[in-house]
Structure formats: structure tokens, C-alpha cells
Amino acid sequence: MTQSGLNPTRCVRGALALERLADEAPGALALAQEQAGALAALVARDLADFTADVGELDLCMVAAHYDPAELLRPGWPLHEELAQLSARAPGDAGGRVIAFGSHDGKLPGDLTPTAAMAEGPLRLVPFVLTGPAEAVDAVIDTFERELLERGMADAGTALMAQDAFGLRVEHARYLTVHDLCAMTALQYDHAGLSRVWPILETALLAPAEEAWLDAPPEPLLRYVDGEVRIAMFPPDHWRRHYGGDVRDEARLARGYMYFEARQRQITALLQAHAIPVTFAHCRSSGDPREDLM
């Protein structure tokens, strides 16, 4: 069966998570090849300490750090590219450590981090572990059960990452992409975006399924066929759908301005996760859900 966004490569998807001081300027986004190899060797040693099954698998890592939204995208494109690069790497599979760094300031393929997203406090160095299905499944099982609780990186690994990337790292730990999903869901909850997370979660973990955000005063959204459709309301229609019994014109105007700002915020969030967004202009009457079908 061919691999696709709906059928990505079977592998262990993880990241070295670097929590840094948010008020510091971003350091180097990627390491040169020699440093990349040294950091990957330390990561491989750390991961092998969690379970011996890691030794049967190939570690493939890019020595660059990314925003969580760059990893949490439908089809796991960063991890998928690493898996494909690992499959094409020379040498006998099984226990290899494959590292990709920059050459003449460039990373291979589409692995270049987005500089505009580089200032967040959590930075992620992605890796994949590939190999025999039984070993992959055993490592996934162990990591999903234990990595979030005891996945701290060795002090030497953390120090090298800090010095090489030019970051002041407060904590360095290993996460699976599912751990990262849980952390991101909590972060979005604290930011008042908890109702949007089920849309993102469906796009990431069950992309063939459908999900709705239909909870006034939130905008109306439908995830289907790999995209999010957002209902666009003219002011009069918005008042009928969202205004309730409010008759104060100034209050209604403020509500509509907030609604439009919320639409822009959600659109930006979805696009950061590389989820396509389309807009459906609702009719002046009828059920607006029908305009998203």
C-alpha cells in the first residue's frame, strides 16, 4: 500500500523538546552536519536507555528546531520526510544513526524551519525510529506509556543542544507526537481555544473523519475532506443567528467585531498547522450549517 497523508509511514515519531526562556532572541535554527551527527549520537544513546528495543531501529533526525505547529500537521509531513530520507540512506538498516544538518546554510528537502515561528518558548528537534514492525510497535508502546513521565534528556545532551543552538534551555525532554498533542491541547485550553482543538485533533489523528465547531458565540466550522470550512455571516444574518434577544445596537456591533476577530484568530491557527481553510458565505436565511455541506 502506498504512503500518503492518510496512510503515513509506520514509525516512531518523536522530538527532543527544548523549553527555553521566552524573552531570549532565537538562536541558530539548524546545525552544521558535524554538530548534527554529534547531537544525534547523544539522542540515540538517551533513547536506548528507555528501552533496548530502540537498538533494533534506525534513528533519523534533523538537527534543527521547530515550533509545535510545524510538527503537528496532517500526515506528519516533517516526520514523514525524515522516514523517507531514512529509507533512502545508504548502509544496512538496523541500529543506524542518521543525522541531517545544514550544508551551505541549507537543509535537505522541505526541512527548513519557519523563521517567523521561531520565537516560542517550546522548540522541537524531530526524529523518527524506523525498522521491523514488531520493534517499532514495541517502542511505540513503551514510549506512549512512559516517555512523558520519565523522558528527560541526559544533562550532556541538553547542554550540547543549548550550546549548539544558542538557546538557554531550562528543560530538555523527549516526547512522542501524541504527548505533544496533549501538551498543545492544554496550551490551547489556557489560551481560550479549547473548542477549536477537536477540529485540529481530527485533522491530525483521524483525517478521514468529520468534525464540527457549532457552539455560539464561536464561529461555525466544519472539518471535512481534509479542509476546514468557515461560515461567513453578513451582519444581519449574524444578528439573527448569534444576537439572541440583544437589542442594544452598540453591543451588537461590538459582538460582530469580536466574532470577525475570532474568525481571523482561528483561521491563523489552522493555517499554522497547515490545514487548508475555505470560506462559505452564508445565505441571509436558512440553516447556516447547510452552507458548509
mmCIF file of C-alpha atoms in Angstrom:
data_model
loop_
_atom_site.group_PDB
_atom_site.id
_atom_site.type_symbol
_atom_site.label_atom_id
_atom_site.label_comp_id
_atom_site.label_asym_id
_atom_site.label_seq_id
_atom_site.Cartn_x
_atom_site.Cartn_y
_atom_site.Cartn_z
ATOM 1 C CA MET A 1 0.000 0.000 0.000
ATOM 2 C CA THR A 2 1.415 3.413 -0.921
ATOM 3 C CA GLN A 3 2.098 6.000 1.742
ATOM 4 C CA SER A 4 0.073 9.197 1.825
ATOM 5 C CA GLY A 5 -1.224 11.833 4.210
ATOM 6 C CA LEU A 6 -3.929 9.377 5.232
ATOM 7 C CA ASN A 7 -1.520 6.435 5.373
ATOM 8 C CA PRO A 8 1.844 7.710 6.654
ATOM 9 C CA THR A 9 4.887 5.537 7.213
ATOM 10 C CA ARG A 10 4.729 3.214 10.215
ATOM 11 C CA CYS A 11 7.434 4.553 12.515
ATOM 12 C CA VAL A 12 8.047 6.063 15.942
ATOM 13 C CA ARG A 13 7.523 9.820 15.701
ATOM 14 C CA GLY A 14 9.107 11.875 18.435
ATOM 15 C CA ALA A 15 11.035 15.004 19.284
ATOM 16 C CA LEU A 16 13.620 16.355 21.654
ATOM 17 C CA ALA A 17 11.680 19.192 23.291
ATOM 18 C CA LEU A 18 13.690 22.207 24.400
ATOM 19 C CA GLU A 19 11.950 24.585 26.787
ATOM 20 C CA ARG A 20 13.731 27.909 26.708
ATOM 21 C CA LEU A 21 13.359 31.391 28.093
ATOM 22 C CA ALA A 22 10.682 33.082 26.022
ATOM 23 C CA ASP A 23 12.271 36.547 26.197
ATOM 24 C CA GLU A 24 15.502 35.476 24.518
ATOM 25 C CA ALA A 25 16.221 36.091 20.840
ATOM 26 C CA PRO A 26 16.145 32.923 18.705
ATOM 27 C CA GLY A 27 19.467 31.154 18.326
ATOM 28 C CA ALA A 28 20.628 29.121 15.333
ATOM 29 C CA LEU A 29 17.717 27.298 13.734
ATOM 30 C CA ALA A 30 19.873 24.464 12.347
ATOM 31 C CA LEU A 31 23.263 22.902 12.977
ATOM 32 C CA ALA A 32 26.021 22.108 10.528
ATOM 33 C CA GLN A 33 26.474 18.447 9.631
ATOM 34 C CA GLU A 34 29.286 17.670 12.080
ATOM 35 C CA GLN A 35 27.342 19.050 15.049
ATOM 36 C CA ALA A 36 24.195 17.322 13.772
ATOM 37 C CA GLY A 37 25.916 13.944 13.903
ATOM 38 C CA ALA A 38 27.215 14.550 17.418
ATOM 39 C CA LEU A 39 23.799 15.580 18.731
ATOM 40 C CA ALA A 40 22.067 12.630 17.032
ATOM 41 C CA ALA A 41 24.520 10.216 18.667
ATOM 42 C CA LEU A 42 23.612 11.608 22.086
ATOM 43 C CA VAL A 43 19.889 11.381 21.318
ATOM 44 C CA ALA A 44 20.293 7.758 20.182
ATOM 45 C CA ARG A 45 22.081 6.916 23.441
ATOM 46 C CA ASP A 46 19.341 8.568 25.512
ATOM 47 C CA LEU A 47 16.542 6.765 23.671
ATOM 48 C CA ALA A 48 18.272 3.393 24.017
ATOM 49 C CA ASP A 49 18.291 3.925 27.793
ATOM 50 C CA PHE A 50 14.478 3.963 27.794
ATOM 51 C CA THR A 51 14.097 0.596 26.065
ATOM 52 C CA ALA A 52 16.520 -1.873 24.493
ATOM 53 C CA ASP A 53 14.166 -2.277 21.506
ATOM 54 C CA VAL A 54 15.444 1.070 20.194
ATOM 55 C CA GLY A 55 18.689 -0.688 19.256
ATOM 56 C CA GLU A 56 16.896 -2.633 16.504
ATOM 57 C CA LEU A 57 15.703 0.566 14.827
ATOM 58 C CA ASP A 58 17.284 3.308 12.760
ATOM 59 C CA LEU A 59 17.231 6.794 14.240
ATOM 60 C CA CYS A 60 16.837 9.565 11.679
ATOM 61 C CA MET A 61 16.968 13.129 12.977
ATOM 62 C CA VAL A 62 17.244 16.620 11.571
ATOM 63 C CA ALA A 63 19.359 18.906 13.739
ATOM 64 C CA ALA A 64 17.013 21.866 13.594
ATOM 65 C CA HIS A 65 14.330 23.141 15.938
ATOM 66 C CA TYR A 66 10.717 23.938 15.104
ATOM 67 C CA ASP A 67 7.527 25.380 16.530
ATOM 68 C CA PRO A 68 4.983 22.753 17.700
ATOM 69 C CA ALA A 69 2.605 23.792 14.912
ATOM 70 C CA GLU A 70 5.247 22.813 12.349
ATOM 71 C CA LEU A 71 5.247 19.231 13.663
ATOM 72 C CA LEU A 72 1.521 18.915 14.321
ATOM 73 C CA ARG A 73 0.307 18.910 10.737
ATOM 74 C CA PRO A 74 -1.913 16.416 8.907
ATOM 75 C CA GLY A 75 0.104 13.477 7.632
ATOM 76 C CA TRP A 76 3.028 14.428 9.919
ATOM 77 C CA PRO A 77 4.993 15.899 6.957
ATOM 78 C CA LEU A 78 8.249 16.611 8.837
ATOM 79 C CA HIS A 79 8.390 13.126 10.295
ATOM 80 C CA GLU A 80 7.279 11.602 7.015
ATOM 81 C CA GLU A 81 10.120 13.304 5.173
ATOM 82 C CA LEU A 82 12.597 12.019 7.756
ATOM 83 C CA ALA A 83 11.217 8.498 7.346
ATOM 84 C CA GLN A 84 11.617 8.705 3.582
ATOM 85 C CA LEU A 85 15.164 10.070 3.917
ATOM 86 C CA SER A 86 15.974 7.230 6.304
ATOM 87 C CA ALA A 87 14.690 4.679 3.789
ATOM 88 C CA ARG A 88 16.993 6.096 1.107
ATOM 89 C CA ALA A 89 20.085 6.391 3.311
ATOM 90 C CA PRO A 90 22.984 4.066 2.421
ATOM 91 C CA GLY A 91 24.036 1.231 4.699
ATOM 92 C CA ASP A 92 22.365 -1.770 6.247
ATOM 93 C CA ALA A 93 19.202 -0.964 8.190
ATOM 94 C CA GLY A 94 19.050 -1.703 11.901
ATOM 95 C CA GLY A 95 20.693 0.451 14.521
ATOM 96 C CA ARG A 96 21.855 3.228 12.203
ATOM 97 C CA VAL A 97 22.070 6.837 13.425
ATOM 98 C CA ILE A 98 21.269 9.162 10.531
ATOM 99 C CA ALA A 99 21.573 12.902 11.063
ATOM 100 C CA PHE A 100 20.807 15.764 8.713
ATOM 101 C CA GLY A 101 22.391 19.150 9.244
ATOM 102 C CA SER A 102 22.752 22.220 7.099
ATOM 103 C CA HIS A 103 25.158 22.472 4.170
ATOM 104 C CA ASP A 104 25.939 25.961 2.902
ATOM 105 C CA GLY A 105 23.159 27.149 5.187
ATOM 106 C CA LYS A 106 20.517 24.839 3.705
ATOM 107 C CA LEU A 107 18.735 21.730 4.944
ATOM 108 C CA PRO A 108 17.578 18.973 2.585
ATOM 109 C CA GLY A 109 14.079 18.863 1.139
ATOM 110 C CA ASP A 110 11.383 20.762 2.983
ATOM 111 C CA LEU A 111 13.078 20.541 6.377
ATOM 112 C CA THR A 112 13.875 24.246 6.801
ATOM 113 C CA PRO A 113 12.193 25.669 9.933
ATOM 114 C CA THR A 114 9.949 28.710 9.556
ATOM 115 C CA ALA A 115 11.912 31.688 10.872
ATOM 116 C CA ALA A 116 8.713 33.661 11.547
ATOM 117 C CA MET A 117 7.629 30.971 14.042
ATOM 118 C CA ALA A 118 10.964 30.765 15.880
ATOM 119 C CA GLU A 119 10.283 32.821 18.994
ATOM 120 C CA GLY A 120 8.083 30.484 21.034
ATOM 121 C CA PRO A 121 9.257 29.051 24.342
ATOM 122 C CA LEU A 122 8.999 25.395 23.220
ATOM 123 C CA ARG A 123 11.259 24.270 20.397
ATOM 124 C CA LEU A 124 11.255 20.760 18.965
ATOM 125 C CA VAL A 125 14.008 18.719 17.311
ATOM 126 C CA PRO A 126 12.128 15.951 15.433
ATOM 127 C CA PHE A 127 13.236 12.371 14.906
ATOM 128 C CA VAL A 128 11.846 9.077 13.647
ATOM 129 C CA LEU A 129 12.718 5.494 14.525
ATOM 130 C CA THR A 130 12.160 3.043 11.678
ATOM 131 C CA GLY A 131 12.666 -0.676 11.245
ATOM 132 C CA PRO A 132 10.870 -4.012 11.745
ATOM 133 C CA ALA A 133 7.186 -3.601 12.560
ATOM 134 C CA GLU A 134 7.379 -5.608 15.801
ATOM 135 C CA ALA A 135 10.233 -3.485 17.142
ATOM 136 C CA VAL A 136 8.505 -0.261 16.075
ATOM 137 C CA ASP A 137 5.300 -1.321 17.834
ATOM 138 C CA ALA A 138 7.199 -2.309 20.989
ATOM 139 C CA VAL A 139 8.961 1.073 21.134
ATOM 140 C CA ILE A 140 5.721 2.963 20.447
ATOM 141 C CA ASP A 141 4.036 1.072 23.291
ATOM 142 C CA THR A 142 6.855 1.840 25.729
ATOM 143 C CA PHE A 143 7.209 5.471 24.715
ATOM 144 C CA GLU A 144 3.471 6.180 24.853
ATOM 145 C CA ARG A 145 3.269 4.690 28.341
ATOM 146 C CA GLU A 146 6.436 6.096 29.856
ATOM 147 C CA LEU A 147 8.159 8.835 27.904
ATOM 148 C CA LEU A 148 6.049 11.735 29.156
ATOM 149 C CA GLU A 149 6.707 10.720 32.766
ATOM 150 C CA ARG A 150 10.416 9.855 32.627
ATOM 151 C CA GLY A 151 11.639 11.185 29.307
ATOM 152 C CA MET A 152 14.164 13.769 30.496
ATOM 153 C CA ALA A 153 17.200 14.102 28.242
ATOM 154 C CA ASP A 154 20.622 13.411 29.672
ATOM 155 C CA ALA A 155 22.359 16.521 31.005
ATOM 156 C CA GLY A 156 25.090 16.197 28.378
ATOM 157 C CA THR A 157 22.524 16.094 25.583
ATOM 158 C CA ALA A 158 20.713 19.123 26.957
ATOM 159 C CA LEU A 159 23.961 21.058 27.327
ATOM 160 C CA MET A 160 25.078 20.292 23.793
ATOM 161 C CA ALA A 161 21.709 21.324 22.349
ATOM 162 C CA GLN A 162 21.808 24.524 24.365
ATOM 163 C CA ASP A 163 25.318 25.465 23.255
ATOM 164 C CA ALA A 164 24.957 24.388 19.644
ATOM 165 C CA PHE A 165 21.631 26.137 19.025
ATOM 166 C CA GLY A 166 22.491 29.165 21.150
ATOM 167 C CA LEU A 167 19.440 28.687 23.370
ATOM 168 C CA ARG A 168 19.201 28.936 27.124
ATOM 169 C CA VAL A 169 17.439 25.656 27.807
ATOM 170 C CA GLU A 170 15.501 25.268 31.047
ATOM 171 C CA HIS A 171 14.301 21.708 30.388
ATOM 172 C CA ALA A 172 15.089 19.137 27.701
ATOM 173 C CA ARG A 173 12.902 16.068 27.365
ATOM 174 C CA TYR A 174 11.668 13.552 24.818
ATOM 175 C CA LEU A 175 8.073 13.443 23.605
ATOM 176 C CA THR A 176 6.025 11.402 21.182
ATOM 177 C CA VAL A 177 3.751 13.312 18.826
ATOM 178 C CA HIS A 178 0.805 12.152 20.945
ATOM 179 C CA ASP A 179 2.451 13.642 24.030
ATOM 180 C CA LEU A 180 2.872 16.837 22.051
ATOM 181 C CA CYS A 181 -0.807 16.753 21.079
ATOM 182 C CA ALA A 182 -1.776 16.502 24.748
ATOM 183 C CA MET A 183 0.506 19.394 25.695
ATOM 184 C CA THR A 184 -0.778 21.536 22.837
ATOM 185 C CA ALA A 185 -4.397 20.815 23.734
ATOM 186 C CA LEU A 186 -3.682 22.034 27.269
ATOM 187 C CA GLN A 187 -1.918 25.134 25.953
ATOM 188 C CA TYR A 188 -4.845 25.981 23.662
ATOM 189 C CA ASP A 189 -7.248 25.423 26.539
ATOM 190 C CA HIS A 190 -5.347 28.003 28.600
ATOM 191 C CA ALA A 191 -5.466 30.371 25.608
ATOM 192 C CA GLY A 192 -9.248 30.079 25.328
ATOM 193 C CA LEU A 193 -9.107 27.858 22.231
ATOM 194 C CA SER A 194 -10.276 24.571 23.720
ATOM 195 C CA ARG A 195 -13.289 24.357 21.396
ATOM 196 C CA VAL A 196 -11.033 24.520 18.345
ATOM 197 C CA TRP A 197 -8.821 21.629 19.461
ATOM 198 C CA PRO A 198 -11.262 18.831 18.435
ATOM 199 C CA ILE A 199 -11.080 20.165 14.856
ATOM 200 C CA LEU A 200 -7.279 20.043 14.940
ATOM 201 C CA GLU A 201 -7.257 16.649 16.627
ATOM 202 C CA THR A 202 -9.499 15.181 13.947
ATOM 203 C CA ALA A 203 -7.318 16.594 11.169
ATOM 204 C CA LEU A 204 -4.217 15.100 12.807
ATOM 205 C CA LEU A 205 -5.392 11.751 14.132
ATOM 206 C CA ALA A 206 -8.500 10.866 12.109
ATOM 207 C CA PRO A 207 -8.226 12.888 8.879
ATOM 208 C CA ALA A 208 -10.845 10.827 7.036
ATOM 209 C CA GLU A 209 -13.492 11.698 9.624
ATOM 210 C CA GLU A 210 -15.606 14.836 10.061
ATOM 211 C CA ALA A 211 -15.794 17.358 12.899
ATOM 212 C CA TRP A 212 -17.848 20.477 13.655
ATOM 213 C CA LEU A 213 -17.435 23.535 15.804
ATOM 214 C CA ASP A 214 -21.015 24.656 16.351
ATOM 215 C CA ALA A 215 -21.074 26.365 19.728
ATOM 216 C CA PRO A 216 -22.203 30.011 19.651
ATOM 217 C CA PRO A 217 -20.741 32.569 20.137
ATOM 218 C CA GLU A 218 -17.859 30.744 18.411
ATOM 219 C CA PRO A 219 -17.663 30.836 14.608
ATOM 220 C CA LEU A 220 -19.247 27.931 12.761
ATOM 221 C CA LEU A 221 -16.662 25.457 11.367
ATOM 222 C CA ARG A 222 -16.775 22.110 9.633
ATOM 223 C CA TYR A 223 -13.749 19.890 9.033
ATOM 224 C CA VAL A 224 -14.295 17.541 6.099
ATOM 225 C CA ASP A 225 -12.265 16.206 3.162
ATOM 226 C CA GLY A 226 -9.010 17.492 4.635
ATOM 227 C CA GLU A 227 -10.052 21.129 4.949
ATOM 228 C CA VAL A 228 -11.925 23.416 7.329
ATOM 229 C CA ARG A 229 -14.892 25.341 6.010
ATOM 230 C CA ILE A 230 -15.771 28.508 7.923
ATOM 231 C CA ALA A 231 -19.190 30.137 7.673
ATOM 232 C CA MET A 232 -19.077 33.845 6.819
ATOM 233 C CA PHE A 233 -22.087 35.766 8.106
ATOM 234 C CA PRO A 234 -23.243 39.159 6.836
ATOM 235 C CA PRO A 235 -24.098 41.425 9.814
ATOM 236 C CA ASP A 236 -27.866 40.972 9.637
ATOM 237 C CA HIS A 237 -27.606 37.192 9.389
ATOM 238 C CA TRP A 238 -25.088 37.131 12.237
ATOM 239 C CA ARG A 239 -27.535 39.050 14.414
ATOM 240 C CA ARG A 240 -30.276 36.541 13.749
ATOM 241 C CA HIS A 241 -28.010 33.567 14.412
ATOM 242 C CA TYR A 242 -25.937 34.903 17.304
ATOM 243 C CA GLY A 243 -27.618 38.032 18.641
ATOM 244 C CA GLY A 244 -30.352 36.335 20.639
ATOM 245 C CA ASP A 245 -32.560 38.834 22.441
ATOM 246 C CA VAL A 246 -29.977 41.627 22.440
ATOM 247 C CA ARG A 247 -31.385 44.882 21.075
ATOM 248 C CA ASP A 248 -28.607 47.287 22.025
ATOM 249 C CA GLU A 249 -27.015 48.355 18.726
ATOM 250 C CA ALA A 250 -23.633 49.230 20.235
ATOM 251 C CA ARG A 251 -23.437 45.864 21.991
ATOM 252 C CA LEU A 252 -24.371 44.037 18.789
ATOM 253 C CA ALA A 253 -21.722 45.950 16.837
ATOM 254 C CA ARG A 254 -19.078 45.031 19.387
ATOM 255 C CA GLY A 255 -20.208 41.410 19.275
ATOM 256 C CA TYR A 256 -19.875 41.289 15.499
ATOM 257 C CA MET A 257 -16.397 42.847 15.635
ATOM 258 C CA TYR A 258 -15.346 40.237 18.201
ATOM 259 C CA PHE A 259 -16.823 37.494 16.026
ATOM 260 C CA GLU A 260 -14.813 38.614 12.984
ATOM 261 C CA ALA A 261 -11.637 38.873 15.072
ATOM 262 C CA ARG A 262 -12.255 35.372 16.397
ATOM 263 C CA GLN A 263 -12.643 34.065 12.854
ATOM 264 C CA ARG A 264 -9.286 35.603 11.925
ATOM 265 C CA GLN A 265 -7.633 34.130 15.023
ATOM 266 C CA ILE A 266 -8.947 30.621 14.320
ATOM 267 C CA THR A 267 -8.044 30.881 10.636
ATOM 268 C CA ALA A 268 -4.454 31.838 11.515
ATOM 269 C CA LEU A 269 -4.232 28.950 13.973
ATOM 270 C CA LEU A 270 -5.466 26.399 11.446
ATOM 271 C CA GLN A 271 -3.158 27.714 8.752
ATOM 272 C CA ALA A 272 -0.180 27.489 11.141
ATOM 273 C CA HIS A 273 -0.958 23.766 11.333
ATOM 274 C CA ALA A 274 -1.122 23.642 7.511
ATOM 275 C CA ILE A 275 -4.839 22.857 7.485
ATOM 276 C CA PRO A 276 -6.490 24.374 4.390
ATOM 277 C CA VAL A 277 -9.266 26.851 5.125
ATOM 278 C CA THR A 278 -12.100 27.868 2.807
ATOM 279 C CA PHE A 279 -14.889 30.353 3.477
ATOM 280 C CA ALA A 280 -18.564 29.814 2.753
ATOM 281 C CA HIS A 281 -20.709 32.949 2.522
ATOM 282 C CA CYS A 282 -23.979 32.089 4.208
ATOM 283 C CA ARG A 283 -27.330 32.911 2.769
ATOM 284 C CA SER A 284 -29.427 35.508 4.556
ATOM 285 C CA SER A 285 -31.910 32.873 5.698
ATOM 286 C CA GLY A 286 -31.992 29.171 6.486
ATOM 287 C CA ASP A 287 -29.689 26.931 8.462
ATOM 288 C CA PRO A 288 -26.065 28.119 8.057
ATOM 289 C CA ARG A 289 -24.825 24.539 8.551
ATOM 290 C CA GLU A 290 -26.296 23.724 5.143
ATOM 291 C CA ASP A 291 -23.948 26.266 3.560
ATOM 292 C CA LEU A 292 -20.984 24.225 4.816
ATOM 293 C CA MET A 293 -22.163 20.932 3.333
#
